[in-house]
Amino acid sequence: MELNIYAYKCKRCGEIHYPYKTICKKCGENDHNEFEIVPLPKKGKLLTFTILHNPPSDYEVPTISLGIVELEGGQRITGQLNIKNPKIGMNVEGKIEVVRKEAYNKHLGMVFYQA
Amino acid sequence: MSVDVEKILRPIDTSLPPFPAKFMTLSNGQEMMVRQVNRDEIPDILPHVEKLMHVERDYYHIVAARVYAELLAYYTYRVQDEYVLIAQVDGEIVAVVNGRIVNPDIGMSYHTLAMRRGLRVGAHTFAAKMEYHIDILKQKEVLIVAESPIGFRRWMIEYKLEKRFHIPHELGGCPSWSLTKELFDRARNTLVVGRRPVPEKLLAKAHAAILPPTDPPKPPEDLLAATRSMLDNTGTSLIEMKRRLGGM
Amino acid sequence: MREVYVAGIGITSFTRLEYPLVEIAAYPGLMALRDSGLKKIDQLYVANMGSGRVNAQTGLASAVVDHLSLTPAGAVTIENGPASGASAIKEGFMAIASGMHDVVMVIGAERMREVNQLEATDFVATLTHPLAEYIYGVTLPSLAGMFARLYMEKYGVTSRHLAMVAVKNHHNAMDNFYAHLHEEITLEGILDSPEASTNNPYVADPLRFYDMCPVSDGGACLILTTAEVMKKINKPMIRIAGIGQATDTHAVHERKDPTDLLAVREAARQSFEMAKVKPQDVDVAELHDAFTILEIAESEEVGFFKKGEGHIALEKGETKIGGKIPINPSGGLKAKGHPVGATGVGQAHEIVLQLRGEAKKRQMQNAKIGFTCNFGGFGNNVVCLTFIKEK
């Protein structure tokens, strides 16, 4: 099964939200909480990034790279980068991988590679 | 007769290459110089170390007491193959580090005592000590222990030291950690910095006199206050606050 | 609406404080009581972000009100992230303006150094979106790093400009007894010398060690009251003239332009409008420089400079003490320190000192109008205050 990160599409106005919201940001009238679950695209452009040299203590690596990516549909997502020399504006493609381990819990998230 | 006993008591030092002095710029723009001192200069250093023996915060008291003993032992020829490096800013002493050579391959790091807090003064001087062992004396590894949480964070974590828990360290027999040449090479250019040769002017200033530290760590003013918190053994701020309130 | 004045102020050093959180909160309260000459209050607000998690103490306000023997006055703890401080001042303002209470004490207090730096950073990171940010290892420094990279690319801000903010604020803090860092730094030492990359390593590339605020403990207090009570106590008439608060999306990536600090702009606009002043009228300001880039960005968003020109004004020295609009004369969060919940009250404390003319060496001459910007989350909850000195 292909893993995805899911976004929430308002059934009234079609606005896509990631992350989830209770009331639609665009039409503001989605008071019945009616959203369709749609997978986020995986290709996009890197908007900005940072290399974090003191990641939270549950990471057993010296640095992690984080970035904000504008995906093909126009939605944006924060994710980890697995790219040697990231540059603003470069094309990237995401994969769903483990991004954080907390004791027995593994969290899945988007990790971007150079496209 | 006494002369003969002294001969027995006094170890014969191996002749070791000296540590070539180096200097670096600190965050505040001042230039700090690290150099080796010989026995003649130890009496100039001891009084400044002694004051820190009474600073009961962040383990300054135990480190200072042990450094004092080690420097005295070095001065009176009671340790074999010890060396002492000091860091100076404008002649003022800001750090002392020392250690010993166990055998051609293994070094024993003793202490790092920063007499001015912040600005990576202690960290730079510790790095110089490691450089002496690995680069100048061409040793394979240096055994290290930490006596304070600050030291543990600086050495064990920043340098990612390897465990050598089966080897008791000379400082109290604690389990040792090791800085190998490989780990040192990894830290080169990030943790280990400094420039050579040292400009004549800087060298002359440092050798002219070892001046006392102008801003040494100070003891908490009321030890009673130190008992107020379970997790921290110091209490200067409370006292400062009390004094201010009283003076208002 | 009744006018609201600052009757008394108090503060602790923003540093590593080695006594219980309740006392960190109580001492500035005691100092403010002495400063104002008042003995009783109607209501206490305590701003704090992490007592439950970091210090294992909940219901802080109840503990503090008893510690100060001010019972049976009402007491409420306010948690609003790093904007807790100014949010509590807003609550205090409303309590008096509405006619509900006459004397309100607002305390901000935080003790973060009880845990180590990594735990403290992780505790602050719980501000981020739990599913879209936190699980990736996002911390506040990393959000600031991403913000800074885009900002630098867009507006030509360089590492040198960021370092200049740090140098300026460290210099200002030298004259502030209560500041966390009493340490001059130079561009040579943190940027130009061969050792600079060791002295000032990258933390969240492009931000370095000296671009980050320290982790501090500390407390600050303001006593607010009405014009009527002020007549009795003979203190300078410092009025809280404007308050603005605005929010933005929780996840930073959802913003149309990630270099836009919409909430700052909106909160500042509201605050100036309410005070009936313009940004250009402000004599002295305390901005939320948890990261050096934020001082530059906020100085533009609140309206002191045009967008993209904050770093030019910094270069010209306009934000120094004695410049056109001195920013962070106290040293700012960068050097004065950042005990998260207390910061907003600490900023107000500095502005009151400046307007009273009690700031000693770092005094801005004839300051009449002061401004603070307290920035919560990564710009998702911002409170701006405008203070005016009346004759």
Coordinates of N, CA, C and O in Angstrom, one line a residue, chain C residues 99-237:
Chain C
G99 N -14.0 48.6 35.0 CA -14.5 49.1 36.3 C -14.7 47.9 37.3 O -15.2 48.1 38.4
M100 N -14.3 46.8 36.9 CA -14.4 45.6 37.8 C -13.5 45.7 39.0 O -13.9 45.4 40.1
H101 N -12.2 46.1 38.7 CA -11.2 46.2 39.8 C -10.5 47.5 39.8 O -10.5 48.1 38.7
D102 N -9.9 47.9 40.9 CA -9.2 49.2 41.0 C -7.7 49.0 41.0 O -6.9 49.7 40.4
V103 N -7.2 47.9 41.6 CA -5.8 47.7 41.7 C -5.5 46.2 41.2 O -6.0 45.3 41.8
V104 N -4.7 46.1 40.2 CA -4.4 44.7 39.7 C -2.9 44.5 39.6 O -2.2 45.4 39.1
M105 N -2.5 43.4 40.1 CA -1.1 43.1 40.0 C -0.9 42.0 38.8 O -1.6 41.1 38.8
V106 N 0.1 42.3 37.9 CA 0.4 41.4 36.8 C 1.8 41.0 37.0 O 2.7 41.8 37.0
I107 N 2.0 39.6 37.2 CA 3.3 39.1 37.3 C 3.6 38.2 36.2 O 2.7 37.4 35.8
G108 N 4.8 38.2 35.7 CA 5.3 37.2 34.7 C 6.4 36.4 35.4 O 7.3 37.1 36.0
A109 N 6.4 35.1 35.4 CA 7.5 34.4 36.0 C 7.7 33.1 35.3 O 6.8 32.4 34.8
E110 N 9.0 32.7 35.2 CA 9.3 31.4 34.6 C 10.6 30.9 35.2 O 11.5 31.6 35.5
R111 N 10.7 29.6 35.3 CA 11.9 28.9 35.8 C 12.2 27.8 34.8 O 11.8 26.7 35.0
M112 N 13.0 28.1 33.8 CA 13.3 27.1 32.8 C 14.6 26.4 33.0 O 14.8 25.3 32.5
R113 N 15.5 27.0 33.8 CA 16.8 26.4 34.0 C 16.8 25.3 35.0 O 17.8 24.7 35.3
E114 N 15.6 24.9 35.5 CA 15.4 23.8 36.4 C 15.7 22.5 35.6 O 16.1 21.5 36.1
V115 N 15.5 22.5 34.3 CA 15.8 21.4 33.4 C 16.9 21.8 32.5 O 17.3 23.0 32.4
N116 N 17.5 20.8 31.8 CA 18.6 21.1 30.9 C 18.2 21.8 29.6 O 17.0 21.8 29.3
Q117 N 19.1 22.3 28.9 CA 18.8 23.1 27.7 C 18.0 22.3 26.7 O 17.0 22.9 26.1
L118 N 18.3 21.0 26.4 CA 17.5 20.3 25.5 C 16.1 20.1 25.9 O 15.1 20.2 25.1
E119 N 15.9 19.9 27.2 CA 14.5 19.7 27.7 C 13.8 21.0 27.6 O 12.6 21.1 27.3
A120 N 14.5 22.1 27.9 CA 13.8 23.5 27.8 C 13.4 23.8 26.4 O 12.3 24.3 26.1
T121 N 14.3 23.4 25.4 CA 14.0 23.7 24.0 C 12.8 22.8 23.6 O 11.9 23.3 22.9
D122 N 12.8 21.6 24.0 CA 11.7 20.7 23.7 C 10.4 21.1 24.3 O 9.3 21.1 23.6
F123 N 10.4 21.7 25.5 CA 9.2 22.2 26.1 C 8.7 23.4 25.3 O 7.5 23.5 25.1
V124 N 9.6 24.3 24.8 CA 9.1 25.4 24.0 C 8.6 24.9 22.7 O 7.6 25.4 22.1
A125 N 9.2 23.8 22.2 CA 8.8 23.3 20.9 C 7.4 22.7 20.9 O 6.7 22.5 19.8
T126 N 6.8 22.4 22.1 CA 5.4 21.9 22.1 C 4.4 23.0 21.7 O 3.3 22.7 21.5
L127 N 4.9 24.2 21.4 CA 4.1 25.3 20.9 C 3.8 25.0 19.4 O 2.8 25.5 18.9
T128 N 4.6 24.2 18.7 CA 4.4 24.0 17.3 C 3.3 23.1 17.0 O 2.7 22.5 18.0
H129 N 2.9 23.0 15.8 CA 1.7 22.1 15.4 C 2.1 20.7 15.7 O 3.1 20.2 15.2
P130 N 1.4 20.0 16.6 CA 1.8 18.6 17.0 C 1.9 17.6 15.8 O 2.8 16.7 15.9
L131 N 1.0 17.7 14.8 CA 1.1 16.7 13.8 C 1.8 17.2 12.5 O 2.4 16.4 11.8
A132 N 1.8 18.5 12.3 CA 2.4 18.9 11.0 C 3.8 19.5 11.2 O 4.5 19.7 10.3
E133 N 4.2 19.7 12.5 CA 5.5 20.3 12.7 C 6.3 19.5 13.7 O 7.4 19.1 13.5
Y134 N 5.7 19.4 14.9 CA 6.5 18.8 16.1 C 7.1 17.4 15.7 O 8.2 17.2 16.1
I135 N 6.3 16.6 15.1 CA 6.8 15.2 14.8 C 8.0 15.2 13.9 O 8.7 14.2 13.9
Y136 N 8.2 16.2 13.2 CA 9.4 16.3 12.3 C 10.7 16.7 13.0 O 11.8 16.8 12.4
G137 N 10.5 17.0 14.3 CA 11.7 17.5 15.0 C 11.8 19.1 15.0 O 12.8 19.6 15.3
V138 N 10.7 19.7 14.5 CA 10.7 21.2 14.4 C 10.8 21.8 15.8 O 10.0 21.4 16.7
T139 N 11.7 22.7 16.0 CA 11.8 23.5 17.3 C 11.7 24.9 16.9 O 11.7 25.3 15.7
L140 N 11.6 25.8 17.9 CA 11.5 27.2 17.5 C 12.7 27.7 16.8 O 12.5 28.5 15.8
P141 N 13.9 27.3 17.2 CA 15.1 27.8 16.4 C 15.0 27.3 14.9 O 15.4 28.1 14.0
S142 N 14.4 26.1 14.7 CA 14.4 25.7 13.3 C 13.4 26.5 12.5 O 13.6 26.8 11.3
L143 N 12.3 26.9 13.1 CA 11.3 27.8 12.4 C 11.9 29.1 12.1 O 11.8 29.7 11.0
A144 N 12.7 29.6 13.1 CA 13.4 30.9 12.9 C 14.4 30.8 11.8 O 14.6 31.7 11.0
G145 N 15.1 29.6 11.7 CA 16.1 29.4 10.7 C 15.5 29.4 9.3 O 16.0 30.0 8.4
M146 N 14.4 28.7 9.2 CA 13.7 28.7 7.8 C 13.2 30.1 7.5 O 13.3 30.5 6.3
F147 N 12.7 30.8 8.5 CA 12.2 32.2 8.3 C 13.4 33.1 7.8 O 13.3 33.8 6.8
A148 N 14.5 32.9 8.5 CA 15.7 33.8 8.3 C 16.2 33.5 6.8 O 16.6 34.4 6.1
R149 N 16.2 32.2 6.4 CA 16.8 31.9 5.1 C 16.0 32.7 4.0 O 16.6 33.3 3.1
L150 N 14.7 32.6 4.1 CA 13.9 33.2 3.1 C 14.0 34.7 3.1 O 14.1 35.4 2.1
Y151 N 14.0 35.2 4.4 CA 14.1 36.6 4.6 C 15.4 37.2 4.0 O 15.4 38.3 3.4
M152 N 16.5 36.5 4.3 CA 17.8 37.0 3.8 C 17.8 37.0 2.3 O 18.4 37.9 1.7
E153 N 17.3 35.9 1.7 CA 17.3 35.8 0.2 C 16.4 36.9 -0.4 O 16.8 37.5 -1.4
K154 N 15.3 37.2 0.3 CA 14.4 38.2 -0.3 C 14.8 39.6 -0.2 O 14.7 40.5 -1.1
Y155 N 15.4 40.0 1.0 CA 15.6 41.4 1.3 C 17.1 41.8 1.4 O 17.4 42.9 1.8
G156 N 18.0 40.8 1.1 CA 19.4 41.2 1.2 C 19.9 41.3 2.6 O 21.0 42.0 2.8
V157 N 19.2 40.7 3.6 CA 19.8 40.7 5.0 C 20.9 39.7 5.0 O 20.8 38.6 4.4
T158 N 22.0 40.0 5.6 CA 23.2 39.1 5.7 C 23.4 38.7 7.1 O 22.9 39.3 8.1
S159 N 24.3 37.7 7.3 CA 24.7 37.2 8.6 C 25.3 38.4 9.4 O 25.2 38.4 10.6
R160 N 25.9 39.3 8.7 CA 26.5 40.5 9.4 C 25.4 41.3 10.0 O 25.6 41.8 11.1
H161 N 24.3 41.5 9.3 CA 23.2 42.3 9.9 C 22.7 41.6 11.2 O 22.5 42.3 12.2
L162 N 22.6 40.3 11.1 CA 22.1 39.5 12.3 C 23.1 39.7 13.4 O 22.7 40.0 14.6
A163 N 24.4 39.6 13.1 CA 25.4 39.7 14.2 C 25.4 41.1 14.8 O 25.6 41.3 15.9
M164 N 25.1 42.1 13.9 CA 25.0 43.5 14.4 C 23.9 43.7 15.4 O 24.1 44.5 16.4
V165 N 22.8 43.0 15.2 CA 21.7 43.0 16.2 C 22.2 42.5 17.6 O 22.0 43.1 18.6
A166 N 22.9 41.3 17.5 CA 23.4 40.7 18.7 C 24.4 41.6 19.4 O 24.4 41.8 20.6
V167 N 25.3 42.2 18.6 CA 26.4 43.1 19.2 C 25.7 44.3 19.9 O 26.0 44.6 21.0
K168 N 24.7 44.9 19.2 CA 24.0 46.0 19.8 C 23.3 45.7 21.1 O 23.5 46.4 22.1
N169 N 22.6 44.5 21.1 CA 21.8 44.2 22.3 C 22.7 43.7 23.4 O 22.4 44.0 24.6
H170 N 23.8 43.0 23.1 CA 24.8 42.7 24.2 C 25.3 44.0 24.8 O 25.5 44.0 26.0
H171 N 25.6 44.9 23.9 CA 26.2 46.2 24.4 C 25.2 46.9 25.4 O 25.5 47.4 26.4
N172 N 23.9 47.0 24.9 CA 22.9 47.6 25.8 C 22.8 46.9 27.1 O 22.6 47.6 28.1
A173 N 22.9 45.6 27.1 CA 22.7 44.8 28.3 C 23.8 45.1 29.4 O 23.6 44.8 30.6
M174 N 24.9 45.6 28.9 CA 26.0 45.8 29.8 C 25.6 46.8 30.9 O 26.1 46.8 32.0
D175 N 24.7 47.7 30.6 CA 24.2 48.7 31.6 C 23.0 48.3 32.3 O 22.4 49.1 33.0
N176 N 22.5 47.1 32.0 CA 21.3 46.6 32.7 C 21.6 45.6 33.7 O 22.0 44.4 33.4
F177 N 21.5 46.0 35.0 CA 21.9 45.1 36.1 C 21.1 43.8 36.0 O 21.7 42.7 36.4
Y178 N 19.9 43.8 35.5 CA 19.0 42.6 35.6 C 19.2 41.7 34.4 O 18.6 40.7 34.3
A179 N 20.1 42.1 33.4 CA 20.2 41.3 32.2 C 21.0 40.0 32.4 O 21.8 39.8 33.3
H180 N 20.6 39.0 31.6 CA 21.3 37.7 31.7 C 22.7 37.7 31.3 O 23.6 37.1 32.0
L181 N 23.0 38.3 30.1 CA 24.3 38.2 29.6 C 25.0 39.6 29.8 O 24.6 40.6 29.1
H182 N 26.1 39.6 30.6 CA 26.9 40.8 30.7 C 28.2 40.6 30.0 O 29.2 40.2 30.6
E183 N 28.2 40.6 28.7 CA 29.3 40.2 27.9 C 29.3 40.9 26.6 O 28.4 40.8 25.8
E184 N 30.3 41.8 26.4 CA 30.4 42.5 25.1 C 30.8 41.4 24.1 O 31.6 40.6 24.4
I185 N 30.2 41.5 22.9 CA 30.7 40.7 21.8 C 31.1 41.6 20.7 O 30.6 42.7 20.6
T186 N 31.9 41.1 19.8 CA 32.3 42.0 18.6 C 32.1 41.2 17.3 O 32.1 40.0 17.3
L187 N 31.9 41.9 16.2 CA 31.8 41.3 14.9 C 33.0 40.5 14.6 O 33.0 39.4 14.1
E188 N 34.2 41.0 15.0 CA 35.5 40.3 14.9 C 35.4 38.9 15.5 O 35.7 37.9 14.9
G189 N 34.9 38.9 16.8 CA 34.9 37.6 17.5 C 33.9 36.6 17.1 O 34.2 35.4 17.1
I190 N 32.7 37.1 16.6 CA 31.7 36.1 16.2 C 31.5 35.9 14.7 O 30.7 35.1 14.3
L191 N 32.2 36.7 13.9 CA 32.0 36.6 12.5 C 33.3 36.5 11.6 O 33.4 35.8 10.7
D192 N 34.2 37.4 12.0 CA 35.4 37.6 11.1 C 36.6 36.8 11.4 O 37.4 36.4 10.5
S193 N 36.9 36.5 12.7 CA 38.2 35.9 13.0 C 38.1 34.4 12.6 O 37.1 33.8 12.4
P194 N 39.3 33.8 12.4 CA 39.3 32.4 12.0 C 38.6 31.5 13.0 O 38.2 30.4 12.7
E195 N 38.5 31.9 14.3 CA 37.9 31.1 15.3 C 36.4 31.3 15.4 O 35.7 30.7 16.2
A196 N 35.9 32.3 14.6 CA 34.5 32.7 14.7 C 33.5 31.5 14.6 O 32.5 31.4 15.3
S197 N 33.8 30.6 13.7 CA 32.8 29.5 13.5 C 32.8 28.6 14.7 O 31.9 27.8 14.9
T198 N 33.8 28.6 15.5 CA 33.8 27.8 16.7 C 33.2 28.6 17.9 O 32.4 28.0 18.6
N199 N 33.5 29.9 17.9 CA 32.9 30.7 19.0 C 31.4 30.8 18.7 O 30.6 31.0 19.7
N200 N 31.0 30.8 17.5 CA 29.6 31.1 17.1 C 29.1 30.1 16.1 O 28.9 30.4 14.9
P201 N 28.9 28.8 16.5 CA 28.6 27.8 15.5 C 27.2 27.9 15.0 O 26.3 28.5 15.7
Y202 N 26.9 27.3 13.9 CA 25.5 27.2 13.4 C 24.6 26.4 14.4 O 25.0 25.3 14.9
V203 N 23.5 26.9 14.7 CA 22.5 26.2 15.5 C 21.3 25.7 14.5 O 21.0 24.6 14.5
A204 N 20.7 26.7 13.8 CA 19.7 26.4 12.8 C 20.1 27.2 11.6 O 19.7 28.3 11.4
D205 N 21.0 26.6 10.8 CA 21.6 27.3 9.7 C 20.5 28.0 8.9 O 19.4 27.4 8.6
P206 N 20.5 29.3 8.6 CA 21.7 30.2 8.8 C 21.8 30.9 10.1 O 22.7 31.8 10.2
L207 N 21.0 30.6 11.1 CA 21.2 31.2 12.4 C 22.3 30.5 13.2 O 22.3 29.3 13.2
R208 N 23.0 31.3 13.9 CA 24.1 30.8 14.7 C 23.8 31.0 16.2 O 22.9 31.6 16.6
F209 N 24.8 30.5 17.0 CA 24.7 30.6 18.5 C 24.3 32.0 19.0 O 23.4 32.1 19.8
Y210 N 25.0 33.0 18.5 CA 24.7 34.3 19.0 C 23.5 35.0 18.3 O 23.3 36.2 18.5
D211 N 22.8 34.2 17.5 CA 21.5 34.8 17.0 C 20.4 34.3 17.9 O 19.2 34.7 17.7
M212 N 20.6 33.5 18.9 CA 19.6 32.9 19.7 C 19.6 33.6 21.1 O 20.6 33.9 21.6
C213 N 18.4 33.7 21.7 CA 18.3 34.2 23.1 C 18.8 33.1 24.0 O 18.7 31.9 23.7
P214 N 19.2 33.5 25.2 CA 19.6 32.4 26.2 C 18.3 31.8 26.8 O 17.2 32.4 26.7
V215 N 18.5 30.7 27.5 CA 17.4 30.1 28.3 C 17.5 30.7 29.7 O 18.5 30.5 30.4
S216 N 16.5 31.5 30.1 CA 16.6 32.2 31.4 C 15.5 31.9 32.4 O 14.4 31.4 32.0
D217 N 15.8 32.1 33.6 CA 14.7 32.2 34.7 C 14.5 33.7 34.9 O 15.4 34.5 34.7
G218 N 13.4 34.0 35.5 CA 13.2 35.4 35.8 C 11.7 35.7 36.1 O 10.8 35.0 35.7
G219 N 11.5 36.9 36.7 CA 10.2 37.3 37.0 C 10.1 38.8 36.9 O 11.1 39.5 37.0
A220 N 8.9 39.4 36.5 CA 8.7 40.8 36.5 C 7.3 41.1 36.9 O 6.4 40.2 36.8
C221 N 7.1 42.3 37.3 CA 5.7 42.6 37.8 C 5.4 44.1 37.5 O 6.2 45.0 37.5
L222 N 4.1 44.3 37.2 CA 3.5 45.6 37.0 C 2.3 45.7 37.9 O 1.5 44.7 37.9
I223 N 2.1 46.8 38.6 CA 0.8 47.0 39.3 C 0.1 48.1 38.5 O 0.6 49.1 38.2
L224 N -1.1 47.7 38.1 CA -2.0 48.6 37.3 C -3.1 49.2 38.1 O -3.6 48.5 39.0
T225 N -3.4 50.4 37.8 CA -4.5 51.0 38.6 C -5.2 52.1 37.9 O -4.9 52.4 36.7
T226 N -6.1 52.8 38.6 CA -6.9 53.9 37.9 C -6.3 55.2 38.2 O -5.4 55.4 39.0
A227 N -6.8 56.2 37.5 CA -6.3 57.6 37.7 C -6.6 58.1 39.1 O -5.8 58.8 39.7
E228 N -7.7 57.6 39.6 CA -8.1 58.0 41.0 C -7.0 57.6 42.0 O -6.6 58.4 42.9
V229 N -6.7 56.3 41.9 CA -5.7 55.8 42.9 C -4.3 56.4 42.6 O -3.6 56.7 43.6
M230 N -4.0 56.7 41.4 CA -2.7 57.3 41.0 C -2.5 58.7 41.8 O -1.4 59.0 42.1
K231 N -3.6 59.4 41.9 CA -3.5 60.7 42.6 C -3.0 60.6 44.0 O -2.4 61.5 44.5
K232 N -3.3 59.4 44.6 CA -2.9 59.3 46.0 C -1.4 58.8 46.2 O -0.9 59.0 47.3
I233 N -0.8 58.3 45.2 CA 0.5 57.6 45.4 C 1.7 58.4 44.9 O 2.8 58.0 45.1
N234 N 1.4 59.5 44.1 CA 2.5 60.3 43.7 C 3.6 59.5 42.9 O 4.8 59.5 43.3
K235 N 3.2 58.9 41.8 CA 4.1 58.2 40.9 C 4.0 58.8 39.5 O 2.9 59.3 39.2
P236 N 5.0 58.7 38.7 CA 4.8 59.2 37.3 C 3.6 58.6 36.6 O 3.4 57.4 36.8
M237 N 2.9 59.4 35.9 CA 1.7 58.9 35.2 C 2.0 58.2 33.9 O 2.0 58.9 32.9

